[in-house]
Amino acid sequence: MRTAQSWSPSAWAIAAGVLLAAAGCQYQWGPVAHPQIRSLGVGLLGNDTRESSASATLRGKIAEAVSKEPGMTLAQPDQADAVVEGRVVTISQHQLARAKLRSDADVRDKADVYQTSLYRLEVTVEYEVRIPGYAKPFIERRQVIGQADMGNWPDPQIPRASALSLALADAATQIVATVTEAW
C-alpha cells in the first residue's frame, strides 16, 4: 500500500517562484513615461476665448499635473526634455439638469416651474508636445476637452470661475497622461 507524500517547504517555494515568473509576463513596476523624457516644460499657451485668465490657469494646472506624475519633473522650457505648447480654443457652458423649483400653485405659467439647476462647463484645449532640437513634434497637434459641473447660484461668477479651474485641471491631467503614455 502506498501512502501520500506531502511537499516539502522548499518544493512549495520553487513551485510558487515558477508560477510568479510565468504569471509576470514582463510586467514592470515604475513609471510608464518614455525613458528619454524625464522632464517636461510648459511653453507658450495661447487663449482664443474671452476668459482672460484661462491660459495662465492652464499653465499652472499643467505644472501641477506634471508634479504629480511619478518619474516626471517640471523644468524650464529651455532645459526640459519635452515642452508642451498649445492654446485654449473654446469654453462652453451647457444645461445638464433641470429641477422643479416651484410648486404648481406658485407659478403663473408652466415654463416657470422647472429651471436649470446644474450646468456643465467644457474647455477645449489644443496642444502639441515637442522635443527641443527636433523639427517633428513628439506628439502631433491634438485636442482634449476638460469638463466640470457647477450649480445654479445667485452670483454665477464664483461657481463659474471654480468650474473653469476644475475643467482646465481636467484638460491638463489628460495632456500629461498623453505625454507619459504616448510612446
C-alpha positions in Angstrom: 0.0 0.0 0.0 1.2 3.5 -0.9 1.0 6.5 1.3 0.6 10.1 0.1 3.7 12.2 0.5 3.4 15.9 1.3 5.5 18.5 -0.4 8.4 19.9 1.4 8.6 23.7 2.1 11.4 24.1 -0.4 9.3 22.4 -3.1 6.4 24.8 -2.4 8.8 27.8 -2.6 10.1 26.6 -6.0 6.6 26.0 -7.3 5.5 29.4 -6.2 8.5 31.0 -7.8 7.8 29.3 -11.1 4.2 30.4 -11.0 5.2 34.0 -10.3 7.7 34.0 -13.1 5.2 32.6 -15.6 2.4 35.0 -14.5 4.7 38.0 -14.6 4.9 38.1 -18.4 7.3 41.0 -18.4 5.2 43.4 -16.3 7.3 46.1 -14.7 6.9 48.3 -11.7 7.5 52.0 -12.0 6.5 54.9 -14.2 5.1 54.4 -17.7 6.8 57.5 -19.1 9.0 57.5 -22.1 12.5 56.5 -20.9 14.1 59.5 -22.6 11.6 62.1 -21.3 12.2 62.7 -17.6 11.3 66.4 -17.5 8.5 68.4 -19.1 8.3 72.1 -19.6 5.3 74.3 -20.2 5.9 76.5 -23.3 3.7 79.1 -24.9 0.0 78.8 -24.2 -2.4 81.0 -26.2 -6.0 81.9 -25.4 -8.7 82.3 -28.1 -11.5 82.9 -25.5 -12.8 85.8 -23.6 -11.7 84.4 -20.3 -8.5 86.4 -19.7 -7.1 84.0 -17.0 -7.6 80.8 -19.0 -4.1 80.4 -20.3 -2.4 81.3 -17.0 -4.6 78.9 -15.1 -3.9 76.2 -17.7 -0.2 76.8 -17.3 -0.5 76.3 -13.5 -2.7 73.2 -13.9 -0.2 71.6 -16.3 2.6 72.3 -13.9 0.6 70.8 -11.1 -0.2 67.7 -13.1 3.4 67.2 -14.1 4.5 67.4 -10.4 2.0 64.6 -9.5 3.2 62.3 -12.3 5.7 59.7 -11.0 9.1 59.8 -12.7 8.4 63.2 -14.3 9.8 66.6 -13.2 8.8 70.1 -14.1 11.5 72.1 -15.8 12.0 75.4 -17.7 11.2 75.0 -21.4 14.9 75.5 -22.4 16.1 72.8 -20.0 13.2 70.3 -20.4 13.4 67.0 -22.4 10.0 67.9 -23.9 7.8 71.0 -24.0 4.0 71.3 -24.1 2.6 74.2 -26.2 -0.9 75.0 -27.1 -4.0 77.2 -26.7 -7.4 77.3 -25.1 -9.7 77.1 -28.0 -13.2 77.3 -26.6 -15.1 77.5 -23.3 -18.7 76.5 -23.4 -21.5 76.1 -20.9 -24.4 73.7 -21.3 -27.5 72.8 -19.3 -27.1 69.5 -17.6 -30.1 69.1 -15.4 -33.4 70.8 -14.6 -35.3 70.7 -11.3 -38.7 71.6 -10.1 -38.1 74.8 -8.1 -41.7 76.0 -7.5 -45.0 74.3 -6.8 -47.7 74.4 -9.4 -49.8 76.8 -7.2 -47.0 79.4 -7.1 -46.4 79.8 -10.8 -48.3 81.8 -13.5 -47.3 79.5 -16.4 -45.8 76.1 -16.7 -42.5 77.4 -18.1 -41.7 78.9 -14.6 -41.9 75.6 -12.7 -38.7 73.9 -13.9 -35.3 75.7 -14.1 -31.8 74.6 -14.9 -30.1 73.6 -11.7 -26.8 72.1 -13.0 -24.5 73.3 -15.8 -21.5 71.6 -17.4 -18.6 73.8 -18.4 -16.4 72.4 -21.2 -12.9 73.7 -22.1 -11.3 72.6 -25.4 -7.6 72.8 -25.4 -5.4 72.2 -28.5 -1.8 71.2 -27.8 1.3 69.6 -29.1 4.5 68.3 -27.4 7.9 68.9 -29.0 11.4 67.9 -28.1 13.8 70.8 -28.4 16.1 70.4 -31.4 13.7 68.2 -33.4 11.5 69.6 -36.2 8.8 67.0 -35.9 6.7 67.1 -32.8 6.9 64.3 -30.3 3.1 64.4 -30.1 1.3 65.9 -33.1 -1.4 68.6 -32.5 -4.3 67.2 -30.6 -7.4 68.4 -28.7 -8.7 67.5 -25.3 -11.9 68.5 -23.6 -11.8 69.2 -19.9 -15.2 69.2 -18.0 -16.6 70.4 -14.7 -20.1 70.8 -13.4 -21.5 73.7 -11.5 -24.7 74.5 -9.8 -27.1 77.5 -10.1 -26.2 80.1 -7.6 -27.4 83.7 -7.1 -23.9 85.0 -8.2 -22.9 82.8 -11.1 -19.3 84.2 -11.4 -17.9 82.5 -8.4 -19.0 78.9 -9.3 -18.1 79.6 -13.0 -14.5 80.5 -12.0 -14.3 77.4 -9.9 -15.7 75.2 -12.6 -13.3 76.8 -15.2 -10.4 76.0 -12.9 -11.6 72.4 -12.5 -12.2 72.0 -16.2 -8.7 73.3 -17.0 -7.2 70.9 -14.4 -9.1 68.0 -16.1 -7.6 69.0 -19.5 -4.1 69.4 -18.0 -4.3 65.9 -16.5 -5.3 64.5 -19.9 -2.4 66.3 -21.6 0.2 65.0 -19.1 -1.3 61.5 -19.3 -0.9 61.6 -23.0 2.7 62.6 -22.7 3.6 59.8 -20.3 1.6 57.2 -22.3 2.3 58.3 -25.8 5.2 56.1 -26.7 
